[in-house]
PDB file of C-alpha atoms in Angstrom:
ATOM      1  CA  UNK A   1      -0.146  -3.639   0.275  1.00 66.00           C
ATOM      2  CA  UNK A   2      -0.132  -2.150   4.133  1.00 80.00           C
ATOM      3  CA  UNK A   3      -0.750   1.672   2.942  1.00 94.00           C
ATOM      4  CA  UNK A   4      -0.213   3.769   5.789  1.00 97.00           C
ATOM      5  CA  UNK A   5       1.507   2.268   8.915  1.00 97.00           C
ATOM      6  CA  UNK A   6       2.027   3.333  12.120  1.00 98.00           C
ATOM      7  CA  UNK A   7       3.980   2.818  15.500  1.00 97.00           C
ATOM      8  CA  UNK A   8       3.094   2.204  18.174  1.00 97.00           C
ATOM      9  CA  UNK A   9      -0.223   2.163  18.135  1.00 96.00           C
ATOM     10  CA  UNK A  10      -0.345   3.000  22.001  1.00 96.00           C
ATOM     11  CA  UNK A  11       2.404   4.658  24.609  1.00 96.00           C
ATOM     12  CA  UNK A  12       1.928   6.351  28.084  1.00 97.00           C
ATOM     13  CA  UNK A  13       4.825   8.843  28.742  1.00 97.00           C
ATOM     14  CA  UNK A  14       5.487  10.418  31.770  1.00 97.00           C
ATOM     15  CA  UNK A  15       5.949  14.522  31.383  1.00 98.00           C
ATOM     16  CA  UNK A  16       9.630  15.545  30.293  1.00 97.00           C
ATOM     17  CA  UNK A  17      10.084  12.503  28.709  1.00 97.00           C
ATOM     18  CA  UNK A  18      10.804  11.852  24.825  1.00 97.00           C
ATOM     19  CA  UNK A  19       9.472   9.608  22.066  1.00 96.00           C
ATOM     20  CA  UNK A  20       9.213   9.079  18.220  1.00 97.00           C
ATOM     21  CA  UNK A  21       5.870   8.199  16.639  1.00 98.00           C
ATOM     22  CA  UNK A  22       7.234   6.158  12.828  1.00 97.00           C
ATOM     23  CA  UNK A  23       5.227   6.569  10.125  1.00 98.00           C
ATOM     24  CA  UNK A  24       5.984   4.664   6.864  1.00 98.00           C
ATOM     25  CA  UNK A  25       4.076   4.708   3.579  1.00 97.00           C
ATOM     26  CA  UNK A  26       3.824   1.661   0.408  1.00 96.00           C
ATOM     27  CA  UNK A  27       1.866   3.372  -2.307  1.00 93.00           C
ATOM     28  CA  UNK A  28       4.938   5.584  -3.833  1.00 92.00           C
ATOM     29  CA  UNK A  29       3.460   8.913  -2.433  1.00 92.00           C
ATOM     30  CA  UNK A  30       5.357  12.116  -2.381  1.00 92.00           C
ATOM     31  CA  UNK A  31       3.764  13.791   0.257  1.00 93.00           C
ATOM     32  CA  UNK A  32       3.264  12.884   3.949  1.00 96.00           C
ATOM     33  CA  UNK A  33       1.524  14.591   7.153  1.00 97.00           C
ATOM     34  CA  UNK A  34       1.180  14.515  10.894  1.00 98.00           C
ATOM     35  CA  UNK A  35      -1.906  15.260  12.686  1.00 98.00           C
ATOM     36  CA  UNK A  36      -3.098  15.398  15.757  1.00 97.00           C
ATOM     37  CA  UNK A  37      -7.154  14.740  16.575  1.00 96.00           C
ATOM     38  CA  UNK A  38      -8.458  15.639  19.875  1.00 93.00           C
ATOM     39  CA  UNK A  39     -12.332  15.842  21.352  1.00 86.00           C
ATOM     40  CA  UNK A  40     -14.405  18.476  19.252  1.00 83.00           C
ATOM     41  CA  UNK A  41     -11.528  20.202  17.918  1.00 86.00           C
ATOM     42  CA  UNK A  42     -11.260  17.729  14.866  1.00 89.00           C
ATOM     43  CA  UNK A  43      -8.230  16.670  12.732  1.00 95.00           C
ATOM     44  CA  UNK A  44      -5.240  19.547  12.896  1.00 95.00           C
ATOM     45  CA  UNK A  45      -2.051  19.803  11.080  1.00 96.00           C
ATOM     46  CA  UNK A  46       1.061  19.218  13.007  1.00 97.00           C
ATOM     47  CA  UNK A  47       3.715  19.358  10.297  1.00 97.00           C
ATOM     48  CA  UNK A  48       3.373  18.387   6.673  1.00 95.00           C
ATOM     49  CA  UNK A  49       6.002  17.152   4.002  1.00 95.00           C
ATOM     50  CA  UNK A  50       5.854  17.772   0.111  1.00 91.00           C
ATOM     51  CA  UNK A  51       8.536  15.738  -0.892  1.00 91.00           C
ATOM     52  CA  UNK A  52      11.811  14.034   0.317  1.00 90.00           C
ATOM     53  CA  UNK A  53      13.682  16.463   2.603  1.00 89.00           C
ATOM     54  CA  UNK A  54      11.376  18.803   2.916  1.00 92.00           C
ATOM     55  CA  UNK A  55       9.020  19.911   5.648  1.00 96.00           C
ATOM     56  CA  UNK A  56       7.050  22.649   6.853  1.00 94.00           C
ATOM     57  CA  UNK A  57       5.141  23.269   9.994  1.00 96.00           C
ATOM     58  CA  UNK A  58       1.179  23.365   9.983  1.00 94.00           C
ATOM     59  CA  UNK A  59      -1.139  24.715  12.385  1.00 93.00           C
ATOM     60  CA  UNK A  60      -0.034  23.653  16.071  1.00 96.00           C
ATOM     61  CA  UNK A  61       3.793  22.639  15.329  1.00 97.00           C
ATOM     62  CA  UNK A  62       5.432  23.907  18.975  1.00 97.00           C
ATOM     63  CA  UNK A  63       6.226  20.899  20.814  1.00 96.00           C
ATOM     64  CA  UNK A  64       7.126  18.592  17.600  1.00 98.00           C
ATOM     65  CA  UNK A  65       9.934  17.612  15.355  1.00 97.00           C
ATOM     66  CA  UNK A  66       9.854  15.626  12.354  1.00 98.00           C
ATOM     67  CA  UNK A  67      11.901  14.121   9.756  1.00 97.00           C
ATOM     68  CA  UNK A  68      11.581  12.960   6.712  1.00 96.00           C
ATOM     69  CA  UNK A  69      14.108   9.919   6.596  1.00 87.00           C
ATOM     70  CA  UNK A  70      13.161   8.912   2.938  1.00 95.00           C
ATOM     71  CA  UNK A  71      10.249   8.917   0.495  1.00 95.00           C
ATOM     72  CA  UNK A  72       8.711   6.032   2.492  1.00 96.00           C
ATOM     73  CA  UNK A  73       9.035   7.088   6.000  1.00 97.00           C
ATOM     74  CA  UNK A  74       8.078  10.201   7.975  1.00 98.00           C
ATOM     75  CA  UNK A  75       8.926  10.251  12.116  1.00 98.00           C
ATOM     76  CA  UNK A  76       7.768  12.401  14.574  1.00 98.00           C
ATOM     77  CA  UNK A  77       9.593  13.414  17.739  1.00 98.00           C
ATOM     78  CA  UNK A  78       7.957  15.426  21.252  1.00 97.00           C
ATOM     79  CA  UNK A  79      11.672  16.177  22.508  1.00 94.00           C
ATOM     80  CA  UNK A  80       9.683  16.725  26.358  1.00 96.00           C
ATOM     81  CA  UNK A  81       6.503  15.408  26.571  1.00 97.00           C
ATOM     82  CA  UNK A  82       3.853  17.693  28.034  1.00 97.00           C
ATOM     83  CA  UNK A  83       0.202  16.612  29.500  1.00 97.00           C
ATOM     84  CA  UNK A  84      -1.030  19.189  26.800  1.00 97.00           C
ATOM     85  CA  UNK A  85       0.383  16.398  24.161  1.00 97.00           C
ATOM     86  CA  UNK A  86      -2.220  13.665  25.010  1.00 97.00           C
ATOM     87  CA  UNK A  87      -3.639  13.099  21.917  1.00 97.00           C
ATOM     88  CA  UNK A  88      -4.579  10.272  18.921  1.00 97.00           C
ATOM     89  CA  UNK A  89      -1.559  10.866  16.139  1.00 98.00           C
ATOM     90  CA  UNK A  90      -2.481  10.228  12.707  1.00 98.00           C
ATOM     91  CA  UNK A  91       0.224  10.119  10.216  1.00 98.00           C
ATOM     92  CA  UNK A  92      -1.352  10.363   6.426  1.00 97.00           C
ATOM     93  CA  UNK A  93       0.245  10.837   2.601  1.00 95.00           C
ATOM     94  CA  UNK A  94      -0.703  11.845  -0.427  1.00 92.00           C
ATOM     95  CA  UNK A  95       0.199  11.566  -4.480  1.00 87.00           C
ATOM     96  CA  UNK A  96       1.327  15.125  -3.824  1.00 75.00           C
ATOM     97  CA  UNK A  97      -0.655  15.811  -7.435  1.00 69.00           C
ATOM     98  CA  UNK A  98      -2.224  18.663  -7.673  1.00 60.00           C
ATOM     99  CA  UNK A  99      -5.222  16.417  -9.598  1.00 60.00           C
ATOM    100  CA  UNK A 100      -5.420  14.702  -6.283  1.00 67.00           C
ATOM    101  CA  UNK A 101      -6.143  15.972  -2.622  1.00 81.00           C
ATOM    102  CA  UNK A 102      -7.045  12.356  -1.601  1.00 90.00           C
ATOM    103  CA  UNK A 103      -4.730  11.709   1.710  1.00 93.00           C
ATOM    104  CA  UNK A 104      -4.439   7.877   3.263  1.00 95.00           C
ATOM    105  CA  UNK A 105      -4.471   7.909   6.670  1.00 97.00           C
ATOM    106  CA  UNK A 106      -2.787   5.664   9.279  1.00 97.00           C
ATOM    107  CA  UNK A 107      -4.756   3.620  12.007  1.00 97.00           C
ATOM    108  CA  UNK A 108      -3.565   6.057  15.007  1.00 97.00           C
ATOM    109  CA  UNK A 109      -0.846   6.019  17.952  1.00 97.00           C
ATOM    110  CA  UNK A 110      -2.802   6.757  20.434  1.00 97.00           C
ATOM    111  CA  UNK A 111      -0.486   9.143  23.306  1.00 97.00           C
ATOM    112  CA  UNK A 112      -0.963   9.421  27.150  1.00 97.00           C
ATOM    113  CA  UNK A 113       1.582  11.865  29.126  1.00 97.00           C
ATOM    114  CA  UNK A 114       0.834  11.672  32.747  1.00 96.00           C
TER     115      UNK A 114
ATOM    116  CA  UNK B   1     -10.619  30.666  13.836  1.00 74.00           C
ATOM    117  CA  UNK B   2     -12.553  27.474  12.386  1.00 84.00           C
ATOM    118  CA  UNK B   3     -12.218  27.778   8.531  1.00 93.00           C
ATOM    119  CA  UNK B   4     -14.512  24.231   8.130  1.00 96.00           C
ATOM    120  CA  UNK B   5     -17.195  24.172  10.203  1.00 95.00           C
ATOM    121  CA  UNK B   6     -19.903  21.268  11.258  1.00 97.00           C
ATOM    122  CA  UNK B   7     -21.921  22.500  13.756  1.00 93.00           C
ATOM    123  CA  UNK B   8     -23.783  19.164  14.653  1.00 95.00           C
ATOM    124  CA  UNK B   9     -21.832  17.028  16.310  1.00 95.00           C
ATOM    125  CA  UNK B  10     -24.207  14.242  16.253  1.00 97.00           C
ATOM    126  CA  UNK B  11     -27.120  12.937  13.796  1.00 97.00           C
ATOM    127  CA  UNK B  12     -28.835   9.601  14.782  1.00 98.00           C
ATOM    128  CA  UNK B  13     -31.108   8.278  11.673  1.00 98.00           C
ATOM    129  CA  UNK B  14     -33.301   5.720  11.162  1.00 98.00           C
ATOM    130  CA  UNK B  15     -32.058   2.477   9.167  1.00 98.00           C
ATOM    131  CA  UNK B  16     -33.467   3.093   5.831  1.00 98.00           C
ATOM    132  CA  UNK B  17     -33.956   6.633   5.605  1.00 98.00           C
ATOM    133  CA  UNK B  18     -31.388   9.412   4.300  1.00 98.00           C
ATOM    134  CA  UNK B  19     -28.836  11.138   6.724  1.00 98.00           C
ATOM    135  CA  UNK B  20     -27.853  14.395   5.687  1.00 98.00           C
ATOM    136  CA  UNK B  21     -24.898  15.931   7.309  1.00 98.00           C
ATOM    137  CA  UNK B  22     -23.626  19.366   7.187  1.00 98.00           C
ATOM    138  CA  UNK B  23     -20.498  21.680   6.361  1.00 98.00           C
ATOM    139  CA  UNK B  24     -19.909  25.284   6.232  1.00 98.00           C
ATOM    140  CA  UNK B  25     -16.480  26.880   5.801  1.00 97.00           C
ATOM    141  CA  UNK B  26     -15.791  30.508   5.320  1.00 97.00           C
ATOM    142  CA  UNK B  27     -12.483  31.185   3.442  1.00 94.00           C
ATOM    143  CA  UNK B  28     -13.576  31.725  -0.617  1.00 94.00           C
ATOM    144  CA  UNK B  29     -10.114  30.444  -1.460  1.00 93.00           C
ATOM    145  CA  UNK B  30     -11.036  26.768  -0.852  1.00 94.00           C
ATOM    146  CA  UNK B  31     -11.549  24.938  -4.314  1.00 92.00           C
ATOM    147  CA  UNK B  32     -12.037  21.024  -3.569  1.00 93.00           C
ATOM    148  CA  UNK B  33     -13.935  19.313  -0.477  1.00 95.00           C
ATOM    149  CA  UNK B  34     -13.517  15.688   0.678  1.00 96.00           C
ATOM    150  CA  UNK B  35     -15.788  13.963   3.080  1.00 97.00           C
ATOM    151  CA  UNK B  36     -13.938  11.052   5.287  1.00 97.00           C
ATOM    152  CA  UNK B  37     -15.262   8.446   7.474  1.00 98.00           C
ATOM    153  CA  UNK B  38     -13.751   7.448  10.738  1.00 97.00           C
ATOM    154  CA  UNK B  39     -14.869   4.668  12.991  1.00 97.00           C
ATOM    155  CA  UNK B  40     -13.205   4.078  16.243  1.00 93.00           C
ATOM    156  CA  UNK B  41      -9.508   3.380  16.734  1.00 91.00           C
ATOM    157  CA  UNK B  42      -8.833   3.528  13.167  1.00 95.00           C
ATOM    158  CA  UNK B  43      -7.728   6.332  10.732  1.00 96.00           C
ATOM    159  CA  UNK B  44     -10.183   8.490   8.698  1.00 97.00           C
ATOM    160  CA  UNK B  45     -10.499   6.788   5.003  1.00 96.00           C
ATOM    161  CA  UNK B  46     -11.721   8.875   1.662  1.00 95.00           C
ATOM    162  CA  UNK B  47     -15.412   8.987   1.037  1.00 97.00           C
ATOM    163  CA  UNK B  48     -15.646  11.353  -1.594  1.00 96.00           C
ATOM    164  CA  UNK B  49     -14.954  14.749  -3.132  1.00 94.00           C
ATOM    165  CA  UNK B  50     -16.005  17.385  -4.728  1.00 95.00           C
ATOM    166  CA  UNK B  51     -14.762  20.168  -7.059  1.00 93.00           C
ATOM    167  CA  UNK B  52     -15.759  23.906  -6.880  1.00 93.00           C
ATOM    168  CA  UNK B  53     -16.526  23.785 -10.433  1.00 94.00           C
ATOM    169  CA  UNK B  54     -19.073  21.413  -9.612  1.00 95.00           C
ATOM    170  CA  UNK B  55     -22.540  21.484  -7.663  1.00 96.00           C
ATOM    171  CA  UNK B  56     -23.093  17.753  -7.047  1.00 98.00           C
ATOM    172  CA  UNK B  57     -20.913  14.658  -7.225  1.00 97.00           C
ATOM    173  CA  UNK B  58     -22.281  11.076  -6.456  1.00 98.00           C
ATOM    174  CA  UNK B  59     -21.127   7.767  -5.678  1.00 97.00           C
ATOM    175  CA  UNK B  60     -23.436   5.236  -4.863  1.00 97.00           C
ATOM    176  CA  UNK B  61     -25.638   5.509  -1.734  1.00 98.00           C
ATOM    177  CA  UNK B  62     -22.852   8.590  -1.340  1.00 98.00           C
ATOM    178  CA  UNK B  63     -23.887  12.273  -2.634  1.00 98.00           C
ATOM    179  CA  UNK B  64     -22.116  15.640  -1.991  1.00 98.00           C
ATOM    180  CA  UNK B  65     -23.599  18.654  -2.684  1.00 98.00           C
ATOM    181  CA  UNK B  66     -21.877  22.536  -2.952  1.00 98.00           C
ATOM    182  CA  UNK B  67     -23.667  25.474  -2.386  1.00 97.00           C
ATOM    183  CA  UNK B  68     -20.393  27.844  -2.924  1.00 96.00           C
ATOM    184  CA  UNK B  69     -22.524  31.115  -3.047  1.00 96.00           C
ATOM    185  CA  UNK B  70     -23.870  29.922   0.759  1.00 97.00           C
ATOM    186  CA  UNK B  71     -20.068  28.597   1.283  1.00 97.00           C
ATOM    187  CA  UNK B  72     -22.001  25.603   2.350  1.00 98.00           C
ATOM    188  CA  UNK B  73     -22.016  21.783   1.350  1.00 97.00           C
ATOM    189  CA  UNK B  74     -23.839  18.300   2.287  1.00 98.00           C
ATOM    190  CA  UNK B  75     -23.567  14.631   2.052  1.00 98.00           C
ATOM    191  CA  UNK B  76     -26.602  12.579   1.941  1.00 98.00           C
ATOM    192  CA  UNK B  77     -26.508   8.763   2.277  1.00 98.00           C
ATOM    193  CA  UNK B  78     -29.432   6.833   0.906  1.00 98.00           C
ATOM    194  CA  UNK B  79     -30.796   4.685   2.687  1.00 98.00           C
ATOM    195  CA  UNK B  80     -28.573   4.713   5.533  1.00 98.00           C
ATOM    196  CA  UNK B  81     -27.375   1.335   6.622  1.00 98.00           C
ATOM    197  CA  UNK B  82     -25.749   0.244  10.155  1.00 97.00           C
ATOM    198  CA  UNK B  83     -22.243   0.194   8.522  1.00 97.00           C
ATOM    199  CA  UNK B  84     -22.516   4.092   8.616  1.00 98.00           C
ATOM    200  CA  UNK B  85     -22.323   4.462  11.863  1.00 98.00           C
ATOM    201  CA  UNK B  86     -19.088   6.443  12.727  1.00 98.00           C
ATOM    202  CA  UNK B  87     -17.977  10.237  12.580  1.00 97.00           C
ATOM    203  CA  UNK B  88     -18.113  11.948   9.192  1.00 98.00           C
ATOM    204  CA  UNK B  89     -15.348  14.835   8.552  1.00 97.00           C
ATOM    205  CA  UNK B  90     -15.164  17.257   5.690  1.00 97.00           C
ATOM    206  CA  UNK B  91     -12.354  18.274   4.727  1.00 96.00           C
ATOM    207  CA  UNK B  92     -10.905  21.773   2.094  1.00 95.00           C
ATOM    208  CA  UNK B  93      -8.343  22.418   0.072  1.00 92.00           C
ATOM    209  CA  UNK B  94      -7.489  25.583  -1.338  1.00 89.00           C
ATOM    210  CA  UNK B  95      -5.691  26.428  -4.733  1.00 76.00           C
ATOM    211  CA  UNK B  96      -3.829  23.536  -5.459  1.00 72.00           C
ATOM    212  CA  UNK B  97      -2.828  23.413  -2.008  1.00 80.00           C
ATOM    213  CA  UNK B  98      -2.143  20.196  -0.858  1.00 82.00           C
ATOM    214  CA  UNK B  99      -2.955  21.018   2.977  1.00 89.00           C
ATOM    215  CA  UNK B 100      -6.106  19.913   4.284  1.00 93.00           C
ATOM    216  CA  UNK B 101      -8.957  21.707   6.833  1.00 94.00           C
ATOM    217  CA  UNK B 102     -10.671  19.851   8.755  1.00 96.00           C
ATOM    218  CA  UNK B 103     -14.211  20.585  10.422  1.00 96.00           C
ATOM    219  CA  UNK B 104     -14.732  19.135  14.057  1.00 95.00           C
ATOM    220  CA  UNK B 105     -16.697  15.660  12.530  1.00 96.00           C
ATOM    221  CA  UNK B 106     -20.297  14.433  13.313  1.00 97.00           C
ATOM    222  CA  UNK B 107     -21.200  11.453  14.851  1.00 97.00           C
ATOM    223  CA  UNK B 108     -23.714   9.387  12.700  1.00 98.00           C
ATOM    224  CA  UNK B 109     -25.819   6.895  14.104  1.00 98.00           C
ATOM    225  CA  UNK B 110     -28.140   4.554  12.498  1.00 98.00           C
ATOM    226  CA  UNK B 111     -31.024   3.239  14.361  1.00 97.00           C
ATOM    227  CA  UNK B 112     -31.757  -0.136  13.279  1.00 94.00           C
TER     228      UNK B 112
END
């Protein structure tokens, strides 16, 4: 039972340049998130998904697409990369009960844009 | 405007004693509160949580405590062991909302 994976776990972009961070999950969840965590500013939403096919942006979106390919797997896509985007990227899910807040989190793709 | 705030951003403790770290948040409409754990290079993982309908929830050497008239709550570990060392989130929900709020984290250190 993996949980939460994640990849890569580390990339260096160059600005203007594009990537996709994958993100799948093995415990059945329905919901999935993106985060970003940077120095002293904590853990903050990127974009969030409730169930298959659905998404909705969280609290610092511009920049990022996602999709969510199936119940399993959630990708995230910087279209141009931007210095501003350095960052660790924690992808996380959750039962998507509303008994249970508990989300899983990934170990982290950790994102350099020079 | 930080909803979940922990204004100490780092605690060291003695091996032994208790470490008490600290979270305030300010919107009323949050209802359930989650500590995490986070040591370096890998994800946050689940401590424990706590309902608003509750004061005080424990789990071993793990207790969270909610002050909701003071919009305030705790975690005290006791005794603190080397293993805690790492950086301590809390974490809100509000109204069956899903979404979580996350504070900025303290760095625990034990001191062995």
């Amino acid at each position: 039972n993996a949980g939460v994976t994640q990849t890569p776990k580390f990339q260096v972009l160059k600005t203007g340049q594009s990537m996709t961070l994958q993100c799948a999950q093995d415990m059945n969840h329905n919901s999935m998130y993106w985060y970003r965590q940077d120095p002293g500013m904590g853990l903050r939403l990127i974009y969030y998904s409730a169930s298959e096919g659905t998404t909705d942006k969280g609290e610092v979106p511009n920049g990022y697409n996602v999709s969510r390919l199936n119940k399993r797997e959630f990708s995230l896509r910087l279209e141009s990369a931007a210095p501003s985007q350095t960052s660790v990227y924690f992808c996380a899910s959750s039962h998507g009960l509303a008994a249970s807040y508990e989300q899983y989190f990934g170990p982290g793709t950790r994102l350099t844009v020079t | 405007d930080q909803q979940v705030k922990q204004n100490s951003p780092s605690l060291s403790v003695q091996e032994g004693r208790i470490s008490i770290l600290n979270c305030d948040y300010t919107n009323s409409m949050f209802d359930y509160f989650l500590w995490y754990k986070k040591y370096p290079a890998e994800g946050p993982t689940f401590l424990i949580s706590i309902s608003s309908i509750k004061d005080k929830n424990e789990d071993g050497r793990f207790t969270v405590f909610l002050n909701k008239s003071a919009k305030h709550l705790s975690l005290h570990i006791v005794p603190s062991q080397p293993g805690d060392s790492a950086v301590y989130f809390c974490a809100a929900s509000a109204l069956g909302n899903e979404k979580l709020t996350f504070g900025t984290g303290t760095r625990l250190t034990i001191i062995p």
